[in-house]
Coordinates of C-alpha atoms and ligand atoms in Angstrom, one line a residue:
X18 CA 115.8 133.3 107.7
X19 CA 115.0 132.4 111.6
X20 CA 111.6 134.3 111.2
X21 CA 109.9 130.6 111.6
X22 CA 112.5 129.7 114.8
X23 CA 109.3 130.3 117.2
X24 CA 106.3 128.6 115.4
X25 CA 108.9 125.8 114.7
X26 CA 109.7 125.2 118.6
X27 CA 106.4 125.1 119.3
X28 CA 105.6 122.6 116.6
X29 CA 108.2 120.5 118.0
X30 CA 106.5 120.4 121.5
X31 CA 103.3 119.3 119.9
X32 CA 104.9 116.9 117.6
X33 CA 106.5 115.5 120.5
X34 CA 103.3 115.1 122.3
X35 CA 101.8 113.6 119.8
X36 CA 104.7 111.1 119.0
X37 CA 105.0 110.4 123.0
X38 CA 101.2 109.5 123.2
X39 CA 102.2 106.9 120.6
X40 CA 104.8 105.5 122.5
X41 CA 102.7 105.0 125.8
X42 CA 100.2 103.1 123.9
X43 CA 102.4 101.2 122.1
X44 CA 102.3 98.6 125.1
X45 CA 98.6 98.7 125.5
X46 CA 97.5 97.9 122.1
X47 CA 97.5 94.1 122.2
X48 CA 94.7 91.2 121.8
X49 CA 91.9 91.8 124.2
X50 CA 91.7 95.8 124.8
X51 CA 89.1 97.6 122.5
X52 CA 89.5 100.8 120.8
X53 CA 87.6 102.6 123.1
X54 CA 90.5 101.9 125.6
X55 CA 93.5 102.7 123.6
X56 CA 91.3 106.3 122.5
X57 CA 90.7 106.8 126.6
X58 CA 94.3 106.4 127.4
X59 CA 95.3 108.6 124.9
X60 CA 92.7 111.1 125.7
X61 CA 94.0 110.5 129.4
X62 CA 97.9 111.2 128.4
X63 CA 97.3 114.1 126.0
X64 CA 95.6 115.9 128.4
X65 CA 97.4 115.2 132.0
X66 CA 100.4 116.4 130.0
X67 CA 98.9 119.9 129.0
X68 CA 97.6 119.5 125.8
X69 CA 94.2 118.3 124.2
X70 CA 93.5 116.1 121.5
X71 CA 92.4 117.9 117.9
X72 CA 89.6 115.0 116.7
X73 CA 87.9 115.0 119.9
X74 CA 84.4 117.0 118.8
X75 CA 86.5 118.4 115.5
X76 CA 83.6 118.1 112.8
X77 CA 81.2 116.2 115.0
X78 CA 83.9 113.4 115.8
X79 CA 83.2 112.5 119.1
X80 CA 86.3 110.5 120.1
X81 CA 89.9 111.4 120.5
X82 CA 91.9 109.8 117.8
X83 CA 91.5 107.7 115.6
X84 CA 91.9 103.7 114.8
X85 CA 91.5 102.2 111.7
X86 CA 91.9 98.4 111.3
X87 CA 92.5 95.8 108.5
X88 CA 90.2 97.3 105.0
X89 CA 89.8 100.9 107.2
X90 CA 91.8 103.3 105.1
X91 CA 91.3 106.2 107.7
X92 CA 89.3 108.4 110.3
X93 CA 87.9 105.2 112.5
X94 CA 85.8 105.3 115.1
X95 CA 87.0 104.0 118.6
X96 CA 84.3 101.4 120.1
X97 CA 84.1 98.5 121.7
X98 CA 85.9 96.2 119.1
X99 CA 88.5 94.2 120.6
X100 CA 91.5 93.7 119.1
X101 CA 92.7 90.0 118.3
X102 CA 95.1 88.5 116.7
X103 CA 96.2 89.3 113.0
X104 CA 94.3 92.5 113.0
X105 CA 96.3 95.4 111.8
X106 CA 95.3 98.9 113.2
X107 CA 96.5 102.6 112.0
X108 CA 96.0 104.6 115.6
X109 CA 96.4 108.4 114.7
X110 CA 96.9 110.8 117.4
X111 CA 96.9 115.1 116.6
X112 CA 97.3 116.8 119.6
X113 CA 97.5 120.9 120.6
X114 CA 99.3 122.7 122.7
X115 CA 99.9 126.3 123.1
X116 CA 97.9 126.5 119.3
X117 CA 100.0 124.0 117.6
X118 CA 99.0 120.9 116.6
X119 CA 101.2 117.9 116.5
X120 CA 99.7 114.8 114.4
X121 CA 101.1 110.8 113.5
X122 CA 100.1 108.2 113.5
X123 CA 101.4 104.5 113.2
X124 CA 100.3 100.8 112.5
X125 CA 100.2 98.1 115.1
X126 CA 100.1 94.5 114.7
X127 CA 98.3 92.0 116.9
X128 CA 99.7 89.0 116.8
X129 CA 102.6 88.1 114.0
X130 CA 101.6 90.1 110.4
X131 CA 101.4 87.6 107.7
X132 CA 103.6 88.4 105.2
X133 CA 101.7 90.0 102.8
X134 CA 100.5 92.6 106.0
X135 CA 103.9 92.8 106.5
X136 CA 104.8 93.8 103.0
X137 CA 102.3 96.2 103.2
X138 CA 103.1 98.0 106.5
X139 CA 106.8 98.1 105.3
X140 CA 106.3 99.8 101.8
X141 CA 103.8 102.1 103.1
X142 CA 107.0 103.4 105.9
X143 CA 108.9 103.5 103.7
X144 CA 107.2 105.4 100.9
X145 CA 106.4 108.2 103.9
X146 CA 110.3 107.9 104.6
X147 CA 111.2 108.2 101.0
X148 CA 109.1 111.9 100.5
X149 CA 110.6 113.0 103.7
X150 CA 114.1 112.4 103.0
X151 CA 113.9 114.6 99.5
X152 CA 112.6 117.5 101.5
X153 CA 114.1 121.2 101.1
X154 CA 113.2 124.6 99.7
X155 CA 112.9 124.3 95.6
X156 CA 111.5 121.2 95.1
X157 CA 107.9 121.0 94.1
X158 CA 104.8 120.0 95.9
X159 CA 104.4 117.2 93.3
X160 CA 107.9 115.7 93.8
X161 CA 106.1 114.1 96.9
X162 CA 103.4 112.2 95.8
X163 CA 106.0 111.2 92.8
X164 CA 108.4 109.3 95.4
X165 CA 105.7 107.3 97.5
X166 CA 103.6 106.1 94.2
X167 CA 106.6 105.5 92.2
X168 CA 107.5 103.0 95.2
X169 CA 104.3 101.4 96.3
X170 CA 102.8 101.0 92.9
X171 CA 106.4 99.0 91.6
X172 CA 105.2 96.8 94.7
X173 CA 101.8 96.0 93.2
X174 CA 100.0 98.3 96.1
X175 CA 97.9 101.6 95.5
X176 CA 97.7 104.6 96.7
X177 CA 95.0 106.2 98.0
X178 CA 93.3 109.3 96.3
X179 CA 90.6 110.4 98.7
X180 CA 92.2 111.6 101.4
X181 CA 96.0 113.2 101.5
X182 CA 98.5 115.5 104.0
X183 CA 97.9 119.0 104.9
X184 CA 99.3 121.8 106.1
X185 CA 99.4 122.0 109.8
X186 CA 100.3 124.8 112.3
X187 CA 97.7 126.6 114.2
X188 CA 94.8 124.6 112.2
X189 CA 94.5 121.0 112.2
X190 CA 94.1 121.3 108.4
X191 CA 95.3 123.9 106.5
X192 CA 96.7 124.7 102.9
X193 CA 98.9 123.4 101.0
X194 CA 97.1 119.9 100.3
X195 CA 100.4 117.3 100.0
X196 CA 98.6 114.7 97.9
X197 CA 100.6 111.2 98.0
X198 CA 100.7 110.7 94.1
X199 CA 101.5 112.8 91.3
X200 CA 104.2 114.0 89.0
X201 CA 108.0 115.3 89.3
X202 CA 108.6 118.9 88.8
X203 CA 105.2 119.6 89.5
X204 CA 103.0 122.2 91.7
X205 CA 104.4 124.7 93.9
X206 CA 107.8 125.0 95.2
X207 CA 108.4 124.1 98.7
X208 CA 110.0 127.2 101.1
X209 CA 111.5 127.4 104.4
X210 CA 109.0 127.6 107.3
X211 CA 106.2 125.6 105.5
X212 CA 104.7 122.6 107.8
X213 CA 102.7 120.1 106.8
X214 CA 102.2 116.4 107.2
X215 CA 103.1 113.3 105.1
X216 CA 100.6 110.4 105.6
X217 CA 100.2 107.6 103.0
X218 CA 97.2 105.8 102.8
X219 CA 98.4 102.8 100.8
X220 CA 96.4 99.7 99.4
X221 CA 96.8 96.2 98.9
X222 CA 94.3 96.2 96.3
X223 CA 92.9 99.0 94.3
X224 CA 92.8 102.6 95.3
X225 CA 89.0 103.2 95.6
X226 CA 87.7 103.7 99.3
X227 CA 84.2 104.6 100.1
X228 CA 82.9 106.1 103.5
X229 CA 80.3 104.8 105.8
X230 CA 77.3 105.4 106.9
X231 CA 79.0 107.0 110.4
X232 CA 79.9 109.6 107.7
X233 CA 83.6 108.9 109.1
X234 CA 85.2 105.5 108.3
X235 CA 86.3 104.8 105.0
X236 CA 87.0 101.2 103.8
X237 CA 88.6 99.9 100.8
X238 CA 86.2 99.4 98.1
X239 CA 87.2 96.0 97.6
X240 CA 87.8 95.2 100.9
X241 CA 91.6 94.5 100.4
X242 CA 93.8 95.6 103.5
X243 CA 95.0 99.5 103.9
X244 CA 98.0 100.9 106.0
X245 CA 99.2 104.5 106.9
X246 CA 101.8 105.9 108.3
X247 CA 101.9 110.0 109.2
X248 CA 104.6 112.5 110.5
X249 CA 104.2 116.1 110.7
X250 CA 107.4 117.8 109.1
X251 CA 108.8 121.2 109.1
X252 CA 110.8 123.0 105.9
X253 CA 113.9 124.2 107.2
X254 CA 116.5 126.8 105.1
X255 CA 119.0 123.3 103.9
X256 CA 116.2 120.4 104.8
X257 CA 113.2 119.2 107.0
X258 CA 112.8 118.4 110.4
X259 CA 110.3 115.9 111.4
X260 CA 108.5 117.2 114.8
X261 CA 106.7 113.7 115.6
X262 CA 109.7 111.5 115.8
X263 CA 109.4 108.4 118.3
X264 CA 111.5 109.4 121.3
X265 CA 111.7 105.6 122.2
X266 CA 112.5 104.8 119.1
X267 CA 109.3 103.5 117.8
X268 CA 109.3 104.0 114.0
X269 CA 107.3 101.0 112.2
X270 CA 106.7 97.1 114.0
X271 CA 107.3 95.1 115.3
X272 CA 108.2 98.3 118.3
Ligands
MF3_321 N1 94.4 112.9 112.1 C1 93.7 112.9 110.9 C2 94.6 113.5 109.9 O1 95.7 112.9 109.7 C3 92.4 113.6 110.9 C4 91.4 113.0 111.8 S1 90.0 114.0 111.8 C5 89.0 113.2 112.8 O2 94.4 114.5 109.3 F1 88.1 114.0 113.1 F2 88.6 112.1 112.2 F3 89.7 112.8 113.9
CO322 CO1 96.9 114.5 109.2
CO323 CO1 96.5 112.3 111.6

């Protein structure tokens, strides 16, 4: 089975992109710079090396990635909020190149987490860690969403039911949907070739976001704190390869 060789190279590229912009802002998003910054530089990077980024004008979004911070679950809206200290913010980046798309994203803390924001950003990684590590042809779709809300929810945190991975190759969102909770054994079986992403949205306090009136950001209901982590993965014929590794190293704070 190599039939997927070539779309998987080029999902590496854009994975790699996509993690690399990540990387180069990981210095620049610190007390003081706004979101409208941190989405210019990536804008800035994306495209001076080849590629564009996806959000930018994708269903009316009119920015170029997204930053969600503190009770925003996902799909915020750069501006001119400044970051200061203790605010936590997801920044997720999906860029193309040569018709793949490559899409992460990663939280960032200004300032030192307190501990319960640090609890959170760690079980949220590793729940997304947990599903990618079972990956490989035969398991089900369902096996997935199993591992990360058997984890978080043993924490005391939720997970989010709103929103949830997607395939990803030559679309930004494709099928299968990979929904982050659910049952063993369940749903389709996984085969070589598939990609998709793996992107928890996980809550401090209950599940139940709402969006706002931007008809983009959604909050927690109850205003408790969110965190997400996404990679986009590949099936491979024993396993998985994750295209949007950190080349620097950069997993999960403190970076
Ligand atoms: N990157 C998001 C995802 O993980 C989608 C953002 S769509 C946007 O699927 F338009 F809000 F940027
Ligand atoms: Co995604
Ligand atoms: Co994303």
């Amino acid at each position: 089975m190599t039939d997927y060789k070539e779309k998987f190279e080029k999902m590496r590229i854009a994975g790699k992109l996509a993690a690399q912009t990540l990387d180069m802002l990981t210095d620049n998003i610190k007390e003081g710079v706004s979101t409208d910054y941190i989405d210019k530089l990536g804008y800035e990077f994306i495209r001076d090396n080849g590629g564009y980024s996806a959000p930018l004008f994708y269903r009316g979004f009119k920015k170029s990635l997204c930053t969600s911070l503190n009770h925003v679950v996902c799909h915020g809206i750069p501006s001119d909020r400044i970051l200061k200290e203790g605010d936590a913010v997801n920044v997720d980046v999906t860029a193309i190149i040569n018709d793949h798309y490559g899409d992460t994203s990663r939280m960032f803390c200004i300032g030192e987490p307190s501990v319960k924001l640090n609890n959170l950003i760690e079980a949220t990684y590793e729940s997304m860690m947990r599903a990618i590590k079972i990956l490989k042809p035969g398991i089900k779709l369902g096996d997935i969403g199993y591992e990360i809300q058997s984890f978080v929810e043993a924490k005391g945190f939720s997970v989010v039911r709103d929103f949830c991975g997607h395939g990803i190759s030559t679309k930004f969102h494709e099928p299968p949907n990979i929904l982050h909770y659910g049952n063993k054994n369940v749903g389709p079986d996984l085969k070589p070739g598939m990609s998709f992403t793996i992107e928890p949205m996980i809550n401090a306090g209950k599940f139940d976001v709402k969006v706002l009136n931007d008809g983009w950001t959604a909050v927690t209901k109850d205003k408790s704190l969110s965190a997400q982590f996404e990679h986009t993965v590949g099936i491979t014929e024993f396993g998985y390869e994750i295209f949007t590794e950190s080349v620097k190293g950069y997993s999960k704070p403190p970076y």
